[in-house]
Coordinates of C-alpha atoms in Angstrom, one line a residue:
M1282 CA -57.7 102.3 -24.2
S1283 CA -54.5 101.6 -22.3
F1284 CA -50.9 101.4 -23.0
M1285 CA -47.8 99.9 -21.2
I1286 CA -44.9 102.1 -20.2
D1287 CA -41.3 100.7 -20.4
R1288 CA -40.2 100.2 -16.8
T1289 CA -36.8 101.8 -17.6
C1290 CA -38.7 104.8 -18.9
Q1291 CA -40.7 105.0 -15.7
K1292 CA -37.6 104.8 -13.6
A1293 CA -36.0 107.5 -15.6
A1294 CA -39.1 109.6 -15.3
F1295 CA -39.0 109.1 -11.5
L1296 CA -35.4 110.2 -11.4
L1297 CA -36.1 113.1 -13.6
G1298 CA -39.0 114.2 -11.4
T1299 CA -36.7 114.0 -8.4
A1300 CA -34.2 116.2 -10.2
L1301 CA -37.0 118.6 -11.0
M1302 CA -38.0 118.9 -7.4
L1303 CA -34.4 119.4 -6.2
G1304 CA -33.8 122.0 -8.9
T1305 CA -30.8 120.3 -10.5
G1306 CA -30.7 122.5 -13.6
L1307 CA -34.3 121.9 -14.6
V1308 CA -37.1 124.3 -13.8
T1309 CA -39.1 123.4 -10.7
A1310 CA -42.3 124.4 -9.1
D1311 CA -40.3 127.1 -7.3
V1312 CA -39.2 128.6 -10.5
L1313 CA -42.8 128.6 -11.7
N1314 CA -43.7 129.9 -8.2
V1315 CA -46.7 127.6 -7.9
S1316 CA -47.5 124.6 -5.8
A1317 CA -47.2 121.1 -7.2
T1318 CA -51.0 120.5 -6.9
E1319 CA -52.0 123.8 -8.5
A1320 CA -54.3 123.5 -11.5
V1321 CA -53.3 123.5 -15.1
D1322 CA -55.4 123.5 -18.2
P1323 CA -55.0 120.9 -21.0
A1324 CA -55.3 121.4 -24.7
A1325 CA -58.7 120.7 -26.3
A1326 CA -59.2 117.2 -27.5
A1327 CA -58.8 116.4 -31.2
Q1328 CA -58.5 120.0 -32.2
P1329 CA -55.7 122.3 -33.1
T1330 CA -54.4 124.9 -30.7
D1331 CA -54.8 127.5 -33.4
P1332 CA -51.9 129.7 -32.5
A1333 CA -52.4 131.7 -35.6
V1334 CA -55.7 133.2 -34.5
T1335 CA -55.3 137.0 -34.1
A1336 CA -57.4 139.5 -32.3
D1337 CA -60.4 141.1 -33.9
P1338 CA -59.6 144.8 -34.4
N1339 CA -63.3 145.6 -34.0
A1340 CA -63.5 144.0 -30.6
A1341 CA -61.8 146.9 -28.9
A1342 CA -64.7 149.2 -29.9
Q1343 CA -67.0 147.8 -27.2
P1344 CA -68.2 150.1 -24.4
T1345 CA -66.0 150.1 -21.3
D1346 CA -67.2 147.7 -18.6
P1347 CA -66.3 148.7 -15.0
N1348 CA -65.6 145.0 -14.3
A1349 CA -63.4 144.6 -17.2
V1350 CA -60.0 142.8 -16.7
T1351 CA -57.2 144.6 -18.5
Q1352 CA -54.6 142.2 -19.9
P1353 CA -51.5 142.6 -22.0
A1354 CA -52.1 141.7 -25.6
D1355 CA -50.6 138.4 -26.7
P1356 CA -47.3 139.3 -28.4
N1357 CA -47.2 135.9 -30.0
A1358 CA -50.4 136.1 -32.0
A1359 CA -49.7 139.5 -33.5
S1360 CA -46.4 138.7 -35.2
A1361 CA -46.4 137.6 -38.8
P1362 CA -44.8 134.2 -39.4
N1363 CA -41.8 135.7 -41.1
A1364 CA -41.3 138.4 -38.5
T1365 CA -38.8 136.5 -36.5
T1366 CA -35.5 135.2 -38.0
D1367 CA -32.9 135.4 -35.3
I1368 CA -34.0 135.4 -31.7
T1369 CA -32.3 136.9 -28.7
T1370 CA -32.9 136.5 -25.0
T1371 CA -33.3 139.5 -22.8
T1372 CA -35.0 140.2 -19.4
Q1373 CA -36.3 143.6 -20.7
P1374 CA -39.2 142.7 -23.1
A1375 CA -41.0 145.6 -24.7
A1376 CA -44.2 146.6 -22.9
P1377 CA -47.1 144.9 -24.8
K1378 CA -50.3 146.7 -25.9
K1379 CA -53.4 146.5 -23.7
Q1380 CA -56.6 144.6 -24.5
T1381 CA -59.7 144.6 -22.4
V1382 CA -61.5 141.3 -21.7
V1383 CA -64.8 141.3 -20.0
L1384 CA -65.1 138.0 -18.2
T1385 CA -68.8 137.9 -17.8
E1386 CA -70.7 135.1 -16.1
E1387 CA -72.0 134.0 -19.5
L1388 CA -68.4 133.7 -20.8
K1389 CA -67.3 131.9 -17.7
K1390 CA -70.1 129.4 -18.3
D1391 CA -69.2 129.0 -21.9
I1392 CA -65.6 128.2 -21.0
E1393 CA -66.6 125.7 -18.3
N1394 CA -69.1 124.0 -20.6
S1395 CA -66.4 123.6 -23.2
H1396 CA -64.1 121.7 -20.9
A1397 CA -64.2 117.9 -20.8
P1398 CA -66.7 116.4 -18.3
G1399 CA -64.9 115.6 -15.1
A1400 CA -61.8 117.5 -16.0
K1401 CA -59.2 117.8 -13.2
D1402 CA -56.7 120.4 -12.2
A1403 CA -53.6 120.5 -14.3
I1404 CA -50.4 118.8 -13.0
I1405 CA -47.8 121.5 -12.4
N1406 CA -44.4 119.8 -12.0
G1407 CA -41.7 122.0 -13.6
Y1408 CA -40.7 121.1 -17.1
L1409 CA -42.9 118.0 -16.9
S1410 CA -46.1 119.9 -16.2
L1411 CA -49.1 118.5 -18.0
L1412 CA -52.0 120.4 -19.6
N1413 CA -54.5 118.7 -21.8
K1414 CA -58.3 118.4 -22.1
E1415 CA -58.4 116.2 -19.0
Y1416 CA -56.1 118.5 -16.8
I1417 CA -57.0 122.1 -16.9
L1418 CA -55.3 125.4 -15.9
K1419 CA -57.8 127.8 -14.5
D1420 CA -55.6 130.9 -13.8
E1421 CA -52.3 132.5 -14.6
L1422 CA -49.0 131.0 -13.5
D1423 CA -46.1 133.1 -12.2
I1424 CA -43.4 132.2 -14.7
D1425 CA -39.8 133.5 -15.0
L1426 CA -40.4 134.8 -18.6
V1427 CA -37.8 136.4 -20.8
S1428 CA -38.1 137.8 -24.3
V1429 CA -37.0 135.8 -27.3
G1430 CA -37.5 138.7 -29.7
H1431 CA -40.3 140.3 -31.6
G1432 CA -42.6 140.3 -28.6
H1433 CA -42.4 136.6 -27.9
Q1434 CA -41.7 135.3 -24.5
L1435 CA -40.7 131.9 -23.0
E1436 CA -39.6 130.5 -19.6
R1437 CA -35.9 131.4 -19.1
R1438 CA -34.3 128.0 -19.6
S1439 CA -36.5 127.0 -22.5
A1440 CA -35.7 130.4 -24.1
K1441 CA -32.0 129.9 -23.8
E1442 CA -32.2 126.4 -25.4
I1443 CA -34.4 127.5 -28.4
T1444 CA -32.1 130.4 -29.0
Q1445 CA -29.2 128.1 -29.2
M1446 CA -31.1 125.6 -31.3
M1447 CA -32.1 128.2 -33.9
K1448 CA -28.5 129.5 -34.1
D1449 CA -27.2 126.0 -34.6
A1450 CA -29.8 125.4 -37.3
K1451 CA -28.9 128.6 -39.1
S1452 CA -25.2 127.6 -39.0
V1453 CA -26.0 124.5 -41.2
G1454 CA -28.2 126.4 -43.6
M1455 CA -31.6 126.2 -41.8
R1456 CA -33.9 129.1 -41.3
M1457 CA -36.5 128.7 -38.5
N1458 CA -38.9 131.4 -37.5
L1459 CA -40.7 131.4 -34.1
T1460 CA -44.4 132.5 -34.6
S1461 CA -46.0 131.9 -31.2
A1462 CA -44.9 131.3 -27.7
Y1463 CA -46.2 132.2 -24.2
R1464 CA -49.8 133.3 -23.8
T1465 CA -51.7 134.4 -20.7
Y1466 CA -54.9 132.8 -19.6
M1467 CA -56.8 136.0 -20.3
K1468 CA -55.3 136.2 -23.8
Q1469 CA -56.8 132.8 -24.5
V1470 CA -60.1 134.0 -23.1
Y1471 CA -59.9 137.0 -25.5
L1472 CA -59.2 134.7 -28.5
F1473 CA -62.0 132.3 -27.5
K1474 CA -64.5 135.1 -27.0
N1475 CA -63.5 136.8 -30.2
K1476 CA -64.1 133.7 -32.2
I1477 CA -67.5 133.2 -30.7
E1478 CA -68.5 136.7 -31.6
R1479 CA -67.3 136.3 -35.2
L1480 CA -69.3 133.1 -35.6
E1481 CA -72.4 134.7 -34.2
Q1482 CA -71.9 137.5 -36.8
E1483 CA -71.9 134.8 -39.5
G1484 CA -75.3 133.6 -38.3
Y1485 CA -74.4 130.9 -35.7
S1486 CA -76.6 130.6 -32.6
H1487 CA -74.7 131.3 -29.5
E1488 CA -74.7 127.6 -28.5
K1489 CA -73.3 126.5 -31.9
A1490 CA -70.8 129.3 -32.0
V1491 CA -69.4 128.3 -28.6
K1492 CA -69.1 124.7 -29.7
E1493 CA -67.5 125.6 -33.1
A1494 CA -65.1 128.1 -31.5
G1495 CA -63.8 125.3 -29.3
T1496 CA -62.7 123.3 -32.4
V1497 CA -60.7 126.2 -33.8
V1498 CA -59.3 128.1 -30.8
A1499 CA -58.0 126.3 -27.7
V1500 CA -60.5 126.6 -24.9
P1501 CA -59.0 128.8 -22.2
G1502 CA -57.1 126.7 -19.7
T1503 CA -56.3 123.9 -22.2
S1504 CA -53.4 125.5 -24.1
E1505 CA -49.8 124.5 -23.4
H1506 CA -48.8 128.0 -24.5
Q1507 CA -49.9 129.1 -21.0
L1508 CA -46.9 127.2 -19.5
G1509 CA -44.3 129.3 -21.2
L1510 CA -42.6 126.1 -22.4
T1511 CA -44.2 125.9 -25.8
L1512 CA -43.6 127.5 -29.2
D1513 CA -44.8 127.2 -32.8
F1514 CA -42.4 127.6 -35.7
V1515 CA -42.4 127.9 -39.5
T1516 CA -39.4 128.1 -41.9
G1517 CA -37.9 130.7 -44.1
S1518 CA -39.6 129.2 -47.1
Y1519 CA -42.7 127.7 -45.6
K1520 CA -45.0 129.9 -43.6
N1521 CA -48.1 127.7 -43.0
L1522 CA -48.9 125.9 -39.8
D1523 CA -50.0 122.7 -41.5
E1524 CA -48.7 119.2 -42.5
G1525 CA -46.7 120.6 -45.3
I1526 CA -44.0 121.7 -42.9
R1527 CA -42.9 118.1 -42.7
N1528 CA -41.5 118.3 -46.2
T1529 CA -39.0 121.1 -45.2
K1530 CA -35.4 120.5 -44.3
E1531 CA -35.9 122.5 -41.2
Y1532 CA -38.6 120.2 -39.9
Q1533 CA -36.5 117.1 -40.7
W1534 CA -33.5 118.6 -38.9
T1535 CA -35.7 119.6 -35.9
E1536 CA -37.2 116.1 -35.7
K1537 CA -33.7 114.6 -35.4
H1538 CA -32.0 117.2 -33.2
A1539 CA -34.7 118.9 -31.0
W1540 CA -34.1 116.6 -28.1
E1541 CA -30.5 117.8 -27.9
Y1542 CA -31.9 121.1 -26.7
G1543 CA -34.6 119.7 -24.5
Y1544 CA -37.5 120.0 -27.0
V1545 CA -39.9 117.4 -28.4
I1546 CA -42.5 117.6 -31.2
R1547 CA -45.4 117.5 -28.9
Y1548 CA -48.3 116.3 -31.0
H1549 CA -47.6 113.5 -33.4
K1550 CA -50.3 112.1 -35.7
D1551 CA -50.0 108.5 -34.3
K1552 CA -50.4 109.8 -30.7
S1553 CA -53.6 111.8 -31.3
A1554 CA -55.8 109.1 -29.5
I1555 CA -53.6 109.6 -26.4
T1556 CA -53.0 113.4 -26.4
G1557 CA -56.4 114.3 -27.7
I1558 CA -54.8 116.8 -30.1
I1559 CA -54.5 116.4 -33.9
S1560 CA -51.1 116.3 -35.5
E1561 CA -49.2 119.6 -35.0
P1562 CA -45.7 119.1 -36.4
W1563 CA -44.9 122.8 -35.9
H1564 CA -45.6 122.7 -32.1
L1565 CA -42.5 122.2 -29.9
R1566 CA -42.6 121.7 -26.1
Y1567 CA -39.6 122.0 -23.7
V1568 CA -39.3 119.1 -21.3
G1569 CA -35.6 119.2 -20.5
I1570 CA -32.8 117.3 -22.3
P1571 CA -33.0 114.0 -20.3
A1572 CA -36.7 113.6 -20.8
A1573 CA -36.6 114.8 -24.4
Q1574 CA -33.9 112.2 -25.2
L1575 CA -35.9 109.3 -23.6
M1576 CA -39.2 110.4 -25.2
T1577 CA -37.5 110.6 -28.7
E1578 CA -35.7 107.3 -28.4
Q1579 CA -38.7 105.4 -27.1
D1580 CA -41.2 107.2 -29.3
L1581 CA -43.3 108.4 -26.4
C1582 CA -45.6 111.4 -26.1
L1583 CA -45.6 113.3 -22.8
E1584 CA -48.7 111.5 -21.5
E1585 CA -47.0 108.1 -22.1
F1586 CA -43.8 109.2 -20.6
L1587 CA -45.6 110.4 -17.4
G1588 CA -47.6 107.2 -17.4
V1589 CA -51.0 108.9 -17.7
A1590 CA -53.6 106.5 -19.3
Y1591 CA -56.9 107.8 -20.7
D1592 CA -58.8 104.7 -19.5
D1593 CA -60.1 105.9 -16.2
Q1594 CA -57.1 104.4 -14.3
R1595 CA -56.2 107.7 -12.7
D1596 CA -55.7 106.7 -9.1
G1597 CA -52.3 107.1 -7.3
I1598 CA -51.1 110.3 -8.9
S1599 CA -47.7 111.2 -7.5
Y1600 CA -47.0 114.9 -8.0
G1601 CA -43.7 115.0 -6.1
A1602 CA -42.0 112.3 -8.1
G1603 CA -42.5 114.0 -11.4
W1604 CA -44.3 111.1 -13.0
I1605 CA -47.7 109.6 -12.8
N1606 CA -48.2 106.2 -11.1
T1607 CA -51.4 104.7 -12.4
G1608 CA -51.0 101.6 -10.3
R1609 CA -49.5 99.3 -13.0

């Protein structure tokens, strides 16, 4: 499968990438405090990112492992969909609860086996960073996170924009509630491990439980939530993360205006063959206003905008320019 990228769009992407690297108002690798070639983990192919999965309360009752890695609980998964109405930005988020994740050799192997064969390191390039099943994030990123209320966190610029977007939506009678935002790598490990254990309790073999878990919970390293640029939302009257949200006035307003705040609806149904993710109309991704405008006007997903083709034409990747040159 291949697709052609509008040359104007490629040029714009190049200019945007240059702006990213120069730090002209958009987040850069410096803001994320990682190198441009550092690894990133893509979202699992043809499967939902399942932001609604919450931690198993029974999981904490396990014996203490001296090798356990203690991580903050994901503030995003714990909040009910209607818990956030108005969001505010502060650099003093409340201290999250602690969860213990034992990253055993078996669990590491389960995660690695759940990644796509031949997967590469994620492309970290500021707001145009790419995570999907083909490009994987293997560790935490150092991100300038701020609170957007009720335990949720986002990268500073994206937090400012979504705060303004929700205020503007409210001023015209819309009610949007943020339900999930930034997640750590270890939080995703916790959710993945927890799902495997639940399935095993239901009678699945370990091998089948691992495979099934990867279709419900994003495999660690493949979730865009790890970038701090992604959020999920519901509305005041519709609380489900499903296709029904398309029928709400809030979604229709968002579809039309999100680009004005630098956001795009990341996973459209007609782009699933390219993104590897099923339709998720509730999933917003911050890419910056110039990129969001071009992507919206030309009906491009991020992979198309960057020029990444899933047809094994992956030579000539240009990290510094902010777009991917596949040689066409």
